[in-house]
Amino acid sequence: LHISKGGQWDYEGFPREDSFVGLHNSLPEIFEVRPNEKGEIEFTDVPTKGNLYLITRAKGMAEAQWMNRNQERVFDKPIDLKLEREARLAGVVRSPDGKPIKGATVAARISDRESVSYVSSFAAKTNAEGEFQLAGLPSLHFTVSVGDPEQRWVFRPLESIQLESEKVRTLELQMEQGVNVQGIVKDENGDAVESAHMSALVDSHESPGVGASSSDSDGRVEFRLPLGKTKFYFNALPDGFAYPKPQVFKKLVLVQRDEPYEFEVVLKRN
């Protein structure tokens, strides 16, 4: 059980809980219980108001969620959850030349945002043969991403991967060399802007992230990104600067790896 008493999205941005699948981005106010032989649960010492998110974990079962959606955000009615059998995601991760990658992180994040209260993600590392398996997943759509532990290669996330209860979906995931993208962040006088934090996203409906960079003392940022459509936005700026409008200030279609792509962005002061 996770209690959120701040803004609408504050539960998504605070890494606190690593042991409970799906709550690794939550606030620290977490209550955990096990049901009795009748399947009954009871939480005590819970705040009387706030956004309440309940997420389950059980061997062989899919994650289930519940949220108090009443307007007053009070906890005045019993919670009723029906669990279904888990879906699984399995497969192998390979390098650009087809060799299995050991220790790569494969993550599946729920992409049906309108169907859930909490956008859970599930992760696993590949074994020596590059194999992985994710369990406990609900019958929803997922975005699947892969991270290289040695940062040699990149991966363009797969979107809208449909999973079904009691079935295993198998994926062959191959990483790529990536494209170098360089940029310079300046102010209106042409001076470099340091410590501007920028993110790169896939230019799609789900917009999964594919990279991040911060400008150095010369205002330079650098990314290594997968081929395809990419968009950029600032997620943090130094004091005194205003965010561009629209916030997505640049879009690129990356089609070749021979030469780096370059761009320049000028920030205005408040």
Short mmCIF file of C-alpha atoms in Angstrom, two decimals:
data_model
loop_
_atom_site.label_atom_id
_atom_site.label_comp_id
_atom_site.label_asym_id
_atom_site.label_seq_id
_atom_site.Cartn_x
_atom_site.Cartn_y
_atom_site.Cartn_z
CA LEU A 1 0.00 0.00 0.00
CA HIS A 2 1.44 3.35 -1.04
CA ILE A 3 0.17 6.68 0.27
CA SER A 4 0.74 9.84 -1.76
CA LYS A 5 -0.31 13.15 -0.23
CA GLY A 6 1.48 15.52 -2.61
CA GLY A 7 0.85 16.45 -6.23
CA GLN A 8 -0.79 14.22 -8.79
CA TRP A 9 2.46 12.71 -10.11
CA ASP A 10 4.75 12.80 -7.08
CA TYR A 11 4.68 9.00 -6.64
CA GLU A 12 6.48 8.51 -9.97
CA GLY A 13 9.69 10.38 -9.26
CA PHE A 14 11.14 9.35 -5.89
CA PRO A 15 13.33 6.22 -5.89
CA ARG A 16 12.81 4.68 -2.46
CA GLU A 17 11.63 1.07 -2.53
CA ASP A 18 13.75 -1.52 -4.36
CA SER A 19 12.46 -4.79 -2.88
CA PHE A 20 8.83 -4.62 -4.00
CA VAL A 21 8.32 -4.95 -7.76
CA GLY A 22 6.49 -1.94 -9.17
CA LEU A 23 7.15 0.39 -6.25
CA HIS A 24 10.77 1.28 -6.94
CA ASN A 25 9.79 4.85 -7.87
CA SER A 26 7.50 5.44 -4.91
CA LEU A 27 7.50 7.64 -1.86
CA PRO A 28 8.67 6.07 1.44
CA GLU A 29 5.19 5.82 3.01
CA ILE A 30 4.62 2.15 2.20
CA PHE A 31 2.55 -0.34 4.19
CA GLU A 32 2.88 -4.07 3.45
CA VAL A 33 0.70 -6.97 4.62
CA ARG A 34 -0.13 -10.55 3.64
CA PRO A 35 -3.73 -11.79 3.29
CA ASN A 36 -5.07 -14.39 5.71
CA GLU A 37 -6.46 -17.80 4.72
CA LYS A 38 -9.68 -16.11 3.56
CA GLY A 39 -7.82 -13.66 1.36
CA GLU A 40 -8.61 -10.77 3.70
CA ILE A 41 -6.23 -7.86 4.19
CA GLU A 42 -6.13 -5.08 6.74
CA PHE A 43 -3.83 -2.06 6.96
CA THR A 44 -3.49 -0.11 10.19
CA ASP A 45 -2.18 3.38 10.96
CA VAL A 46 -2.98 4.53 7.42
CA PRO A 47 -3.45 8.30 6.90
CA THR A 48 -7.13 9.21 6.60
CA LYS A 49 -6.74 11.23 3.41
CA GLY A 50 -4.56 11.19 0.32
CA ASN A 51 -4.10 9.16 -2.87
CA LEU A 52 -3.96 5.46 -2.04
CA TYR A 53 -2.38 2.95 -4.44
CA LEU A 54 -2.50 -0.76 -3.68
CA ILE A 55 -0.28 -3.14 -5.65
CA THR A 56 -0.05 -6.89 -5.19
CA ARG A 57 2.72 -9.45 -5.58
CA ALA A 58 2.16 -13.22 -5.46
CA LYS A 59 4.00 -16.18 -6.95
CA GLY A 60 2.46 -17.22 -10.24
CA MET A 61 -0.02 -14.33 -10.22
CA ALA A 62 -0.09 -11.10 -12.17
CA GLU A 63 0.30 -7.77 -10.44
CA ALA A 64 -3.08 -6.27 -9.53
CA GLN A 65 -3.78 -2.64 -8.69
CA TRP A 66 -6.40 -0.61 -6.89
CA MET A 67 -6.77 3.11 -6.19
CA ASN A 68 -9.24 5.16 -4.17
CA ARG A 69 -10.74 7.12 -7.01
CA ASN A 70 -13.51 8.82 -5.07
CA GLN A 71 -13.38 12.59 -5.20
CA GLU A 72 -12.59 13.07 -1.50
CA ARG A 73 -9.66 10.60 -1.63
CA VAL A 74 -10.77 8.99 1.63
CA PHE A 75 -10.42 5.31 2.54
CA ASP A 76 -13.97 4.49 3.59
CA LYS A 77 -14.82 1.30 1.65
CA PRO A 78 -13.32 -2.21 1.61
CA ILE A 79 -10.83 -2.99 -1.13
CA ASP A 80 -11.80 -5.78 -3.53
CA LEU A 81 -9.06 -7.23 -5.73
CA LYS A 82 -9.30 -10.18 -8.10
CA LEU A 83 -5.96 -11.56 -9.21
CA GLU A 84 -5.31 -13.34 -12.49
CA ARG A 85 -2.57 -15.75 -13.52
CA GLU A 86 0.64 -14.05 -14.57
CA ALA A 87 1.89 -13.33 -18.05
CA ARG A 88 5.59 -13.82 -18.72
CA LEU A 89 8.06 -12.17 -21.03
CA ALA A 90 11.17 -14.09 -22.04
CA GLY A 91 13.82 -14.05 -24.70
CA VAL A 92 17.44 -13.29 -25.51
CA VAL A 93 19.47 -10.10 -25.95
CA ARG A 94 22.18 -10.00 -28.60
CA SER A 95 24.91 -7.57 -29.61
CA PRO A 96 24.93 -5.97 -33.10
CA ASP A 97 27.01 -8.91 -34.37
CA GLY A 98 24.57 -11.46 -32.96
CA LYS A 99 26.43 -12.57 -29.84
CA PRO A 100 24.53 -13.00 -26.55
CA ILE A 101 25.01 -10.22 -23.99
CA LYS A 102 25.48 -11.11 -20.33
CA GLY A 103 24.25 -8.73 -17.63
CA ALA A 104 22.05 -6.56 -19.84
CA THR A 105 19.02 -5.08 -18.08
CA VAL A 106 15.69 -5.79 -19.73
CA ALA A 107 12.80 -3.67 -18.43
CA ALA A 108 9.09 -3.86 -19.27
CA ARG A 109 7.02 -0.83 -18.25
CA ILE A 110 3.22 -0.73 -18.40
CA SER A 111 2.14 1.51 -21.27
CA ASP A 112 -1.66 1.26 -20.78
CA ARG A 113 -1.64 4.34 -18.54
CA GLU A 114 -5.41 4.70 -18.68
CA SER A 115 -5.84 1.16 -17.29
CA VAL A 116 -3.66 1.46 -14.18
CA SER A 117 -3.13 3.77 -11.25
CA TYR A 118 0.59 3.14 -10.98
CA VAL A 119 2.87 2.78 -14.02
CA SER A 120 4.80 -0.27 -12.82
CA SER A 121 7.93 -1.62 -14.43
CA PHE A 122 9.53 -5.07 -14.21
CA ALA A 123 13.22 -5.76 -14.80
CA ALA A 124 15.66 -8.64 -15.07
CA LYS A 125 19.28 -9.19 -16.09
CA THR A 126 20.39 -11.55 -18.82
CA ASN A 127 22.43 -14.67 -18.01
CA ALA A 128 25.61 -15.84 -19.74
CA GLU A 129 23.57 -16.96 -22.76
CA GLY A 130 21.85 -13.57 -23.00
CA GLU A 131 18.56 -15.05 -21.80
CA PHE A 132 16.05 -13.27 -19.57
CA GLN A 133 12.58 -13.85 -18.12
CA LEU A 134 10.12 -11.45 -16.48
CA ALA A 135 7.28 -12.83 -14.37
CA GLY A 136 4.23 -11.48 -12.57
CA LEU A 137 3.12 -9.25 -15.44
CA PRO A 138 -0.56 -8.36 -15.98
CA SER A 139 -2.40 -8.74 -19.30
CA LEU A 140 -1.60 -5.27 -20.60
CA HIS A 141 0.59 -3.51 -23.16
CA PHE A 142 4.23 -2.86 -22.26
CA THR A 143 7.18 -0.86 -23.50
CA VAL A 144 10.34 -2.99 -23.48
CA SER A 145 13.80 -1.44 -23.19
CA VAL A 146 17.33 -2.83 -22.85
CA GLY A 147 20.37 -1.30 -21.16
CA ASP A 148 23.96 -2.33 -21.83
CA PRO A 149 25.96 -2.51 -18.56
CA GLU A 150 29.14 -1.46 -20.36
CA GLN A 151 27.40 1.24 -22.45
CA ARG A 152 28.74 -0.13 -25.70
CA TRP A 153 25.44 -0.36 -27.54
CA VAL A 154 21.97 1.14 -27.51
CA PHE A 155 18.45 -0.16 -28.05
CA ARG A 156 15.35 1.42 -29.47
CA PRO A 157 12.48 0.45 -27.12
CA LEU A 158 9.72 -1.80 -28.39
CA GLU A 159 6.29 -0.29 -27.84
CA SER A 160 2.82 -1.75 -27.36
CA ILE A 161 3.98 -5.29 -26.58
CA GLN A 162 0.78 -7.15 -25.67
CA LEU A 163 0.96 -9.83 -22.96
CA GLU A 164 -1.71 -12.40 -22.08
CA SER A 165 -2.48 -14.23 -18.86
CA GLU A 166 -0.90 -17.72 -18.55
CA LYS A 167 1.16 -17.21 -21.71
CA VAL A 168 4.84 -16.56 -22.32
CA ARG A 169 5.76 -14.10 -25.04
CA THR A 170 9.26 -14.56 -26.45
CA LEU A 171 11.33 -11.73 -27.92
CA GLU A 172 14.63 -11.65 -29.79
CA LEU A 173 16.22 -8.32 -28.85
CA GLN A 174 19.23 -7.03 -30.77
CA MET A 175 21.14 -3.93 -29.75
CA GLU A 176 22.74 -1.48 -32.20
CA GLN A 177 25.86 0.65 -32.42
CA GLY A 178 24.01 3.94 -32.04
CA VAL A 179 24.35 7.39 -33.58
CA ASN A 180 26.37 10.23 -32.04
CA VAL A 181 24.29 13.38 -31.51
CA GLN A 182 25.98 16.53 -30.25
CA GLY A 183 24.53 19.85 -29.23
CA ILE A 184 25.46 23.23 -27.80
CA VAL A 185 23.32 25.12 -25.30
CA LYS A 186 23.76 28.92 -25.34
CA ASP A 187 22.07 31.99 -23.96
CA GLU A 188 20.87 34.95 -26.02
CA ASN A 189 24.34 36.53 -25.86
CA GLY A 190 25.98 33.44 -27.30
CA ASP A 191 27.55 32.37 -24.00
CA ALA A 192 27.61 28.71 -23.02
CA VAL A 193 25.00 27.48 -20.53
CA GLU A 194 26.32 24.86 -18.12
CA SER A 195 24.27 22.25 -16.20
CA ALA A 196 21.25 22.24 -18.48
CA HIS A 197 19.80 18.73 -18.23
CA MET A 198 18.35 17.31 -21.42
CA SER A 199 16.52 14.09 -22.28
CA ALA A 200 16.07 12.27 -25.57
CA LEU A 201 12.82 10.40 -26.24
CA VAL A 202 11.49 8.25 -29.03
CA ASP A 203 9.24 10.50 -31.11
CA SER A 204 6.11 8.38 -30.72
CA HIS A 205 2.86 8.25 -28.77
CA GLU A 206 4.42 6.45 -25.80
CA SER A 207 7.69 8.45 -25.99
CA PRO A 208 10.03 6.13 -24.04
CA GLY A 209 13.36 7.63 -23.03
CA VAL A 210 16.55 6.69 -24.90
CA GLY A 211 19.17 9.00 -23.43
CA ALA A 212 20.09 11.88 -21.14
CA SER A 213 22.89 14.42 -20.97
CA SER A 214 23.93 17.57 -19.09
CA SER A 215 25.73 20.50 -20.69
CA ASP A 216 29.36 20.97 -19.67
CA SER A 217 31.23 24.24 -19.09
CA ASP A 218 31.29 24.80 -22.87
CA GLY A 219 27.54 24.20 -23.15
CA ARG A 220 28.06 20.89 -24.94
CA VAL A 221 25.76 17.88 -24.66
CA GLU A 222 26.32 14.49 -26.24
CA PHE A 223 24.10 11.48 -26.83
CA ARG A 224 24.46 8.07 -28.43
CA LEU A 225 21.01 7.13 -29.70
CA PRO A 226 19.29 4.39 -31.72
CA LEU A 227 18.23 4.96 -35.30
CA GLY A 228 14.81 6.43 -35.96
CA LYS A 229 12.78 9.44 -34.85
CA THR A 230 13.96 11.19 -31.68
CA LYS A 231 12.85 14.33 -29.84
CA PHE A 232 14.60 16.38 -27.16
CA TYR A 233 13.46 18.39 -24.17
CA PHE A 234 14.96 20.00 -21.07
CA ASN A 235 14.00 18.43 -17.76
CA ALA A 236 16.07 20.81 -15.60
CA LEU A 237 17.67 24.22 -16.19
CA PRO A 238 20.03 26.43 -14.17
CA ASP A 239 18.45 29.26 -12.22
CA GLY A 240 17.49 32.25 -14.28
CA PHE A 241 16.56 30.43 -17.50
CA ALA A 242 13.11 29.77 -18.97
CA TYR A 243 12.04 26.49 -20.57
CA PRO A 244 11.50 26.61 -24.34
CA LYS A 245 7.93 26.70 -25.60
CA PRO A 246 7.02 24.13 -26.73
CA GLN A 247 9.20 22.18 -24.31
CA VAL A 248 10.13 19.65 -27.03
CA PHE A 249 12.51 21.96 -28.86
CA LYS A 250 14.12 19.62 -31.38
CA LYS A 251 13.22 16.56 -33.45
CA LEU A 252 15.62 14.45 -35.49
CA VAL A 253 15.31 11.47 -37.80
CA LEU A 254 18.50 9.45 -37.30
CA VAL A 255 19.22 7.42 -40.41
CA GLN A 256 23.02 6.96 -40.58
CA ARG A 257 25.96 6.43 -38.26
CA ASP A 258 28.83 7.83 -40.35
CA GLU A 259 28.84 11.40 -39.02
CA PRO A 260 27.48 12.92 -35.80
CA TYR A 261 24.26 14.91 -35.85
CA GLU A 262 24.58 18.42 -34.44
CA PHE A 263 22.16 21.03 -33.15
CA GLU A 264 22.18 24.29 -31.23
CA VAL A 265 19.60 25.61 -28.81
CA VAL A 266 19.34 29.14 -27.39
CA LEU A 267 17.80 29.60 -23.95
CA LYS A 268 16.13 32.80 -22.85
CA ARG A 269 16.49 34.20 -19.37
CA ASN A 270 13.52 34.72 -17.09
#
